[in-house]
Short mmCIF file of C-alpha atoms in Angstrom, two decimals:
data_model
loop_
_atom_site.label_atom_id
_atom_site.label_comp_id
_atom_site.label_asym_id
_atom_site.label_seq_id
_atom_site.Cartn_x
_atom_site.Cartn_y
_atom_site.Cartn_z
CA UNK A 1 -9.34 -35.98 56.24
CA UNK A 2 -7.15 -38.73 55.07
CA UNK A 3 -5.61 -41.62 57.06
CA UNK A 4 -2.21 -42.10 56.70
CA UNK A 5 -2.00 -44.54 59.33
CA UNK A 6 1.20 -47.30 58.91
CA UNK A 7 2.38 -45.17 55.84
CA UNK A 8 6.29 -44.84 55.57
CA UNK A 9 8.25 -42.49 53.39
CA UNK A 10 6.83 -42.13 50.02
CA UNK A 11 4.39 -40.56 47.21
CA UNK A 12 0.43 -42.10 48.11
CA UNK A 13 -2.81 -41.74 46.55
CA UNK A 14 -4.85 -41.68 49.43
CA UNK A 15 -8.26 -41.71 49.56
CA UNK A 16 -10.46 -38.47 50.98
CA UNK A 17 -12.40 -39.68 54.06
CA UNK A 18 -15.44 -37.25 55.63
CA UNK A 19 -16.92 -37.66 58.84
CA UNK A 20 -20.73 -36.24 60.07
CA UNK A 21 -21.19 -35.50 63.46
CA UNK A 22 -24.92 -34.42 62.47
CA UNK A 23 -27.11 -37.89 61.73
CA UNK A 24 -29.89 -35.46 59.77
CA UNK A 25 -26.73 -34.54 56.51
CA UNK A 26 -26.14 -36.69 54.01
CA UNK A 27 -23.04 -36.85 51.68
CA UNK A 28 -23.51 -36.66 47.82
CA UNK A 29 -20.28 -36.54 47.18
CA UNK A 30 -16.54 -36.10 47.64
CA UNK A 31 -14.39 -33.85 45.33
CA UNK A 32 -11.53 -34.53 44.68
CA UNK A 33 -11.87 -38.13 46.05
CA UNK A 34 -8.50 -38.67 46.30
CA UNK A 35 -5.50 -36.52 46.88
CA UNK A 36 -1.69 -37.08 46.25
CA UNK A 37 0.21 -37.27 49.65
CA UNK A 38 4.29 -37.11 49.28
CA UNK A 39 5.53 -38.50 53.07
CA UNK A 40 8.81 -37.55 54.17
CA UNK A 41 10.66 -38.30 57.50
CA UNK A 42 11.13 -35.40 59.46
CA UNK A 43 15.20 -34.69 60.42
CA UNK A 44 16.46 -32.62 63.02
CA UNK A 45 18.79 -29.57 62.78
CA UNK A 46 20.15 -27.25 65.31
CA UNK A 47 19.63 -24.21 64.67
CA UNK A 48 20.32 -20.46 66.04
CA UNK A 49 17.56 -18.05 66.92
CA UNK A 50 16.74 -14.73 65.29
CA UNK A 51 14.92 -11.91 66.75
CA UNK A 52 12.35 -10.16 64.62
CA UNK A 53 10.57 -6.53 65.34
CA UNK A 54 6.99 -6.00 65.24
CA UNK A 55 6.43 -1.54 65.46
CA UNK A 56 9.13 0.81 66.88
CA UNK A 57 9.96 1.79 70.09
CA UNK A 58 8.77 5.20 71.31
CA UNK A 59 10.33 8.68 69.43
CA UNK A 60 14.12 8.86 70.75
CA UNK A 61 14.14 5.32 71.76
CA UNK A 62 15.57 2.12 70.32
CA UNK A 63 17.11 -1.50 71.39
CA UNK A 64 19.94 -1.32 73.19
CA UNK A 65 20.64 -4.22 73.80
CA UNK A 66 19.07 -7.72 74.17
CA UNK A 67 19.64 -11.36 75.36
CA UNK A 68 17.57 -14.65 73.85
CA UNK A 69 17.44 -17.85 75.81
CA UNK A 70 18.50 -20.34 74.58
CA UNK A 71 20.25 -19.17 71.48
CA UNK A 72 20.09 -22.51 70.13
CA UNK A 73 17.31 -24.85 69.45
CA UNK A 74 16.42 -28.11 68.01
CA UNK A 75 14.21 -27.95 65.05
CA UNK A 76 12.71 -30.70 63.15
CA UNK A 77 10.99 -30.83 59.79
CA UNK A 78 10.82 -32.94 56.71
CA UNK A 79 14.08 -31.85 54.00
CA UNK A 80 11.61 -30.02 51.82
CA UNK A 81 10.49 -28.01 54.60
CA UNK A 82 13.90 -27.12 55.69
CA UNK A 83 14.35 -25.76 52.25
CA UNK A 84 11.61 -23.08 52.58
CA UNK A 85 12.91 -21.63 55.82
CA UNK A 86 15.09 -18.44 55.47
CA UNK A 87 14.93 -18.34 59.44
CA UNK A 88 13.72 -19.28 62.76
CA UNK A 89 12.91 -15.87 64.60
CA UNK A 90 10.56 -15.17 67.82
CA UNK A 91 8.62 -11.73 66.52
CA UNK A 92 9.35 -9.15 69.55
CA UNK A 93 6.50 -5.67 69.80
CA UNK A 94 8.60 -2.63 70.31
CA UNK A 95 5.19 -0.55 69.86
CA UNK A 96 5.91 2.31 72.00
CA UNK A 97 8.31 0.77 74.52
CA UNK A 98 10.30 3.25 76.34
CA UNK A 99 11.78 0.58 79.24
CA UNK A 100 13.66 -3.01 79.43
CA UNK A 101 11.11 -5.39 79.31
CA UNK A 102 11.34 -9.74 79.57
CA UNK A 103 9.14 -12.37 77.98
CA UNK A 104 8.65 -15.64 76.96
CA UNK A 105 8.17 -16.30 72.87
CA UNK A 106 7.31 -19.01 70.47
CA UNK A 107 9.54 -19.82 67.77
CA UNK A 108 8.18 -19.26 64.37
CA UNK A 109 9.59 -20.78 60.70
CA UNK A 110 9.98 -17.98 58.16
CA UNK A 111 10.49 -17.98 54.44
CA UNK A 112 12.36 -15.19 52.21
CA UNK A 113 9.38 -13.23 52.12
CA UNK A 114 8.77 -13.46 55.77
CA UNK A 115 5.53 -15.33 55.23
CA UNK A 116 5.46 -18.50 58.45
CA UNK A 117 6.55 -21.82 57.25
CA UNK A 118 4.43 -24.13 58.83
CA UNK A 119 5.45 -27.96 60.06
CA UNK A 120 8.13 -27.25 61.96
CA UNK A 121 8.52 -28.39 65.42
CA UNK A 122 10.62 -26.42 68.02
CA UNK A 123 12.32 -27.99 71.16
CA UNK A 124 11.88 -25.93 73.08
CA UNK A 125 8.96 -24.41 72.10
CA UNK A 126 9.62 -21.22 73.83
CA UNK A 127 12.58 -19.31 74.64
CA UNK A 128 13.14 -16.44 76.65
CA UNK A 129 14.13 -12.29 75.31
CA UNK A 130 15.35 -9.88 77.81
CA UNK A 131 15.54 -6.34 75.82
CA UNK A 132 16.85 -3.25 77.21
CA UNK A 133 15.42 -0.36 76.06
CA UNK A 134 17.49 2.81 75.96
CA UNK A 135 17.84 6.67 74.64
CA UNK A 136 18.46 6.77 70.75
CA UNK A 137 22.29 7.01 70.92
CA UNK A 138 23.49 4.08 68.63
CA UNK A 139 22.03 4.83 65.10
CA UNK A 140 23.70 4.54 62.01
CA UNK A 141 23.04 5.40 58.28
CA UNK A 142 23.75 2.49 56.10
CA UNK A 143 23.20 1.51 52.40
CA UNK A 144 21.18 -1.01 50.67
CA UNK A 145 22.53 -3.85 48.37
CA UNK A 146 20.28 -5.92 46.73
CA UNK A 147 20.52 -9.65 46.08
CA UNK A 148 19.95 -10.81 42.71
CA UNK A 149 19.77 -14.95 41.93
CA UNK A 150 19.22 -17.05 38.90
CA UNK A 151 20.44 -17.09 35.25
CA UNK A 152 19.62 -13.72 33.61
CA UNK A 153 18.30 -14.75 29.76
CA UNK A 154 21.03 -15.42 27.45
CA UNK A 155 22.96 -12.71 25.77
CA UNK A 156 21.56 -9.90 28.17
CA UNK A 157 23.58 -8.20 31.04
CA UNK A 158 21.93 -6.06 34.17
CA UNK A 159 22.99 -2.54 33.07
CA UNK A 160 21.90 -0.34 36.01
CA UNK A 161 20.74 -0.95 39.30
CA UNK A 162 18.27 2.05 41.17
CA UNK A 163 17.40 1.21 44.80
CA UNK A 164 14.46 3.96 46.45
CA UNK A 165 15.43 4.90 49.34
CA UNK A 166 19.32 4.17 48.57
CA UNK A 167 20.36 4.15 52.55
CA UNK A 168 18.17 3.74 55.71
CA UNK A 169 18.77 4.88 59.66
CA UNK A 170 19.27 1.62 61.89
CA UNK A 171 19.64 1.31 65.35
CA UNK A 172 20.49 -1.32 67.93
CA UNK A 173 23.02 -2.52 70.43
CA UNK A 174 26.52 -0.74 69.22
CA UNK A 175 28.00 -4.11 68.85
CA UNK A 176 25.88 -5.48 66.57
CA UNK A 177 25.40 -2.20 64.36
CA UNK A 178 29.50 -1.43 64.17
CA UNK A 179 30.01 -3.40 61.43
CA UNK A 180 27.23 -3.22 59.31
CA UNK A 181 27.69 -0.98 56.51
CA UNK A 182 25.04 -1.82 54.34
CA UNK A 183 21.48 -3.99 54.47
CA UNK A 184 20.47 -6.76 51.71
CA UNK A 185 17.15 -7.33 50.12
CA UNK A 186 15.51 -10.77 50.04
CA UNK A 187 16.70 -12.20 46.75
CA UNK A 188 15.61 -10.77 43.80
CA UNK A 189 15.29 -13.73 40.61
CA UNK A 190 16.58 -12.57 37.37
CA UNK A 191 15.61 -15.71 35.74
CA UNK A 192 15.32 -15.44 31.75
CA UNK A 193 14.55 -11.52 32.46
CA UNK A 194 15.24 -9.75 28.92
CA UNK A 195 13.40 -6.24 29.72
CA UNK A 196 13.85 -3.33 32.63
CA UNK A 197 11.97 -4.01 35.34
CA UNK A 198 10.77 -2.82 39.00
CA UNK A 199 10.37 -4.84 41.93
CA UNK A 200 9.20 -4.16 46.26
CA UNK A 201 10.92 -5.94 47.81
CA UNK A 202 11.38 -6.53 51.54
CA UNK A 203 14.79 -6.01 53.22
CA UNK A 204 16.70 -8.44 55.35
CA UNK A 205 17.47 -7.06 58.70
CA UNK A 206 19.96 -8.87 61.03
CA UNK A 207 18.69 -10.02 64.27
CA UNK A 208 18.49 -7.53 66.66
CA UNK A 209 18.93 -4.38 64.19
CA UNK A 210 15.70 -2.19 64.07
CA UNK A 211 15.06 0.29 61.38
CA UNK A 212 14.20 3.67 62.60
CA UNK A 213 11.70 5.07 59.97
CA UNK A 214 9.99 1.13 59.96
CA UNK A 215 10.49 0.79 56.37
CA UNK A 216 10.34 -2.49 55.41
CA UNK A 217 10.36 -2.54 51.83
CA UNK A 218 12.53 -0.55 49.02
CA UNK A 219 12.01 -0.31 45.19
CA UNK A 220 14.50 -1.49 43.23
CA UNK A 221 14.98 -0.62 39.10
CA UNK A 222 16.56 -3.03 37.41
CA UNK A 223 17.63 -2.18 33.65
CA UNK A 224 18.29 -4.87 31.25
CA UNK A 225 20.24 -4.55 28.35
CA UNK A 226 21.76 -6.68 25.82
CA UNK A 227 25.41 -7.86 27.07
CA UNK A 228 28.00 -5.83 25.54
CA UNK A 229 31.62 -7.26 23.89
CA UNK A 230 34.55 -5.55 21.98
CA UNK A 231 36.02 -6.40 18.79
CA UNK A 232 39.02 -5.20 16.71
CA UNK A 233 38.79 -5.37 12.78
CA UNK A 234 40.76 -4.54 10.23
CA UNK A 235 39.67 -2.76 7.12
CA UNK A 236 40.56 -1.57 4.25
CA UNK A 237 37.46 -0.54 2.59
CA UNK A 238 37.72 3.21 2.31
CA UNK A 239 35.20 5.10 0.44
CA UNK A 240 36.97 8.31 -1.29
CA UNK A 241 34.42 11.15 -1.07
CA UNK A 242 34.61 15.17 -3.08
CA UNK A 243 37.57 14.03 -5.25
CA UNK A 244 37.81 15.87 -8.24
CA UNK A 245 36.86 13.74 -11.32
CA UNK A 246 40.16 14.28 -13.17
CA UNK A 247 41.66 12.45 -10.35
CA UNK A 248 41.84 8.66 -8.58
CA UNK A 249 42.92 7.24 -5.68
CA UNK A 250 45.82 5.03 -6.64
CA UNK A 251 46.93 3.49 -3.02
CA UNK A 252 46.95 4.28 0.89
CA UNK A 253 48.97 3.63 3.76
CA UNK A 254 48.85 2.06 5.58
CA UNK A 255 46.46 -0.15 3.23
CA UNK A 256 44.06 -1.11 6.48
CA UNK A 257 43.10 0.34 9.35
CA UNK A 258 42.38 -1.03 12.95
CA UNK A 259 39.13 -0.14 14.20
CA UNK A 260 38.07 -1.07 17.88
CA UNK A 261 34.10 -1.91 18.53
CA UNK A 262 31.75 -2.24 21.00
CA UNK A 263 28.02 -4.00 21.22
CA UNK A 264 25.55 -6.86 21.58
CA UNK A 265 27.62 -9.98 21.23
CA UNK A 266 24.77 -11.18 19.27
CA UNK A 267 25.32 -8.51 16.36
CA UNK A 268 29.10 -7.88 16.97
CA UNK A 269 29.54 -11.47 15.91
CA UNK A 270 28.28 -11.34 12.45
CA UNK A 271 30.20 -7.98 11.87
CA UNK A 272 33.47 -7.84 9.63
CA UNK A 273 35.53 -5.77 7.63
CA UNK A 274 33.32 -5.43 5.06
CA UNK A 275 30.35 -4.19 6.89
CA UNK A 276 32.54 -0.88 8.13
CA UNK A 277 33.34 2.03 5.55
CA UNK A 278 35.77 4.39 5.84
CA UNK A 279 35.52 7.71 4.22
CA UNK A 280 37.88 9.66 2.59
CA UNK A 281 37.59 13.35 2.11
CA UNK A 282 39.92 14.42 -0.60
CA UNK A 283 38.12 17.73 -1.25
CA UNK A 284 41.69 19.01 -1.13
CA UNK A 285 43.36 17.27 -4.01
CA UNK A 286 44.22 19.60 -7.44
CA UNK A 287 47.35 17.91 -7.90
CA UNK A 288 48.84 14.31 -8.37
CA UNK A 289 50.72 13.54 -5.39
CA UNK A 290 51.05 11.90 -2.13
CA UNK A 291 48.33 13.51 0.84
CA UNK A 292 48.16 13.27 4.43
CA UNK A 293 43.84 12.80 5.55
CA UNK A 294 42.91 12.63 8.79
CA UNK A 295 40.42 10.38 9.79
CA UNK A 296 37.66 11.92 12.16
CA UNK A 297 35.33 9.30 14.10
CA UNK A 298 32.28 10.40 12.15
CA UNK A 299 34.36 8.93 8.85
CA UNK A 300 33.72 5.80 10.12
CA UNK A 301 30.74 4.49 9.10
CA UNK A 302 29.03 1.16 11.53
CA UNK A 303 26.54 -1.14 11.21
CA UNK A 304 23.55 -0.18 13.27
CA UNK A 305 23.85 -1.15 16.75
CA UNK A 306 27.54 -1.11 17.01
CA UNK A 307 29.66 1.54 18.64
CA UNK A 308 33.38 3.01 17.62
CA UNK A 309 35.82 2.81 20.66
CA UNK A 310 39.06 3.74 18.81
CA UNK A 311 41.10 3.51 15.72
CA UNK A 312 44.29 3.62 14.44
CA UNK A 313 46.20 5.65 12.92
CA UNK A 314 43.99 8.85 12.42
CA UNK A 315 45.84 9.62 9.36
CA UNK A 316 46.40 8.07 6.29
CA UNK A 317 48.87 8.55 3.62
CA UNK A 318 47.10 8.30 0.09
CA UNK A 319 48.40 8.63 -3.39
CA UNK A 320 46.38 10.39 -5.92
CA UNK A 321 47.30 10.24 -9.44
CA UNK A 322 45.25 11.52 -12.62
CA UNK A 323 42.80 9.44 -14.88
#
């Protein structure tokens, strides 16, 4: 144990202290002998209650109501602690109930993951839960929307989004179920992600709403792709292809072209006019004289990685004169 006797808000070394009820052990020693202690001073919140559900009523049941006791409570913890709690929730067992039922239930500290955050005092301690029990009537399908947070890594974009299953069955009171149309996930961290990934994760079920099939967790697929931009160049670098060798292109118009382009913003920065060909077929030509070519999208030749949108115009006037 250590004593932290006197001690006021702050960051201690304090020293490890053990205690032997049995005369006949000795202590060797004491590792670590010394731990870091960071002592806050605990604040008080008010805060509202949540109901949580522990199994499922029986087949063709489900909540139809319910009433907590206070509502409100008083909850005190030190600021770092406060920070960790996603909610304060008494954990009701629906296993198999089929009729209204009463009882008294301590409050317990939960984090996003719905592990207990411990340290936190409740005042009360208790509070009371009268559910009423009734024939399924109220269920609902809804969907799922998951919660992302944190800075995805620089210069990539979340593409697609998969969520297995996409919708779930809930039931409760009709009040509270009416205007739910979908259910979030606990929050999902895309911090410096750069690559598809999958993730369980647990869902985040309003107080009072049960889900009928229990699920508690959903997969989601997350792809990851580099974040996309558009760019408009103009070019005039066209490459004359199966011209006949008496002959040379003299001029076009117009003497450019502008050609709209999509990818990474990474590579579409370092692209310009000169990096994008455009070919010419003047298998056609057996005279000198002014043409009319069409431009097709596959005469448009990109730098790897980088997509064609549009153009314009699709035809260009060239002039073709001998050697």
């Amino acid at each position: 144990y250590i004593d932290a006797t006197a001690k006021t808000e702050g960051v201690y070394q304090l020293n490890v202290q053990v205690s032997i009820a049995n005369q006949s052990v000795e202590l060797i020693a004491i590792s670590p002998p010394s731990v870091l202690v960071n002592i806050e001073k605990n604040v008080s919140q008010s805060v509202s209650v949540e109901m949580v559900y522990d199994g499922a009523p029986k087949e063709n049941y489900s909540v139809a109501d319910f009433n907590l006791t206070p509502k409100t409570i008083v909850a005190k913890a030190s600021p770092s602690t406060f920070k960790k709690i996603a909610k304060h929730a008494i954990v009701v067992n629906l296993s198999d109930a089929s009729a209204n039922f009463s009882k008294i239930y301590s409050i317990k500290a939960f984090d996003s993951a719905n592990n207990i955050v411990p340290n936190v005092v409740y005042e009360p301690k208790e509070i009371s839960a009268d559910i009423t029990i009734g024939k399924s009537s109220n269920i609902k399908t809804v969907g799922i929307k998951p919660i992302f947070t944190d800075e995805i890594a620089s210069g990539y974009s979340v593409q697609a989004v998969t969520v297995v299953p996409s919708t779930i069955a809930i039931s409760g009171p009709a009040t509270e179920i009416a205007s739910i149309s979908y259910i979030e996930t606990n929050p999902i961290s895309l911090s410096n992600k750069n690559a598809d990934f999958n993730i369980d994760i647990n869902i985040k079920m309003p107080s009072g709403v049960l889900v009928v099939d229990s699920i508690k967790q959903v997969e989601v697929a997350v792809k990851i792709g580099l974040l996309s931009n558009e760019k408009i160049i103009s070019t005039n670098k066209f490459m004359v292809e199966n011209l006949n060798g008496k002959y040379q292109l003299e001029s076009t118009l117009p003497s450019a072209i502008l050609i709209k382009i999509t990818g990474a913003s990474e590579l579409l920065a370092q692209v310009n006019n000169n990096d994008i060909n455009v070919n010419l077929n003047l298998s056609l030509v057996n005279t000198s004289q002014k043409y009319d070519v069409a431009i097709k999208p596959n005469d448009i030749k990109l730098p790897e990685g980088i997509t064609l949108i549009t153009y314009s115009p699709s035809v260009v006037s060239v002039n073709v004169t001998e050697k």
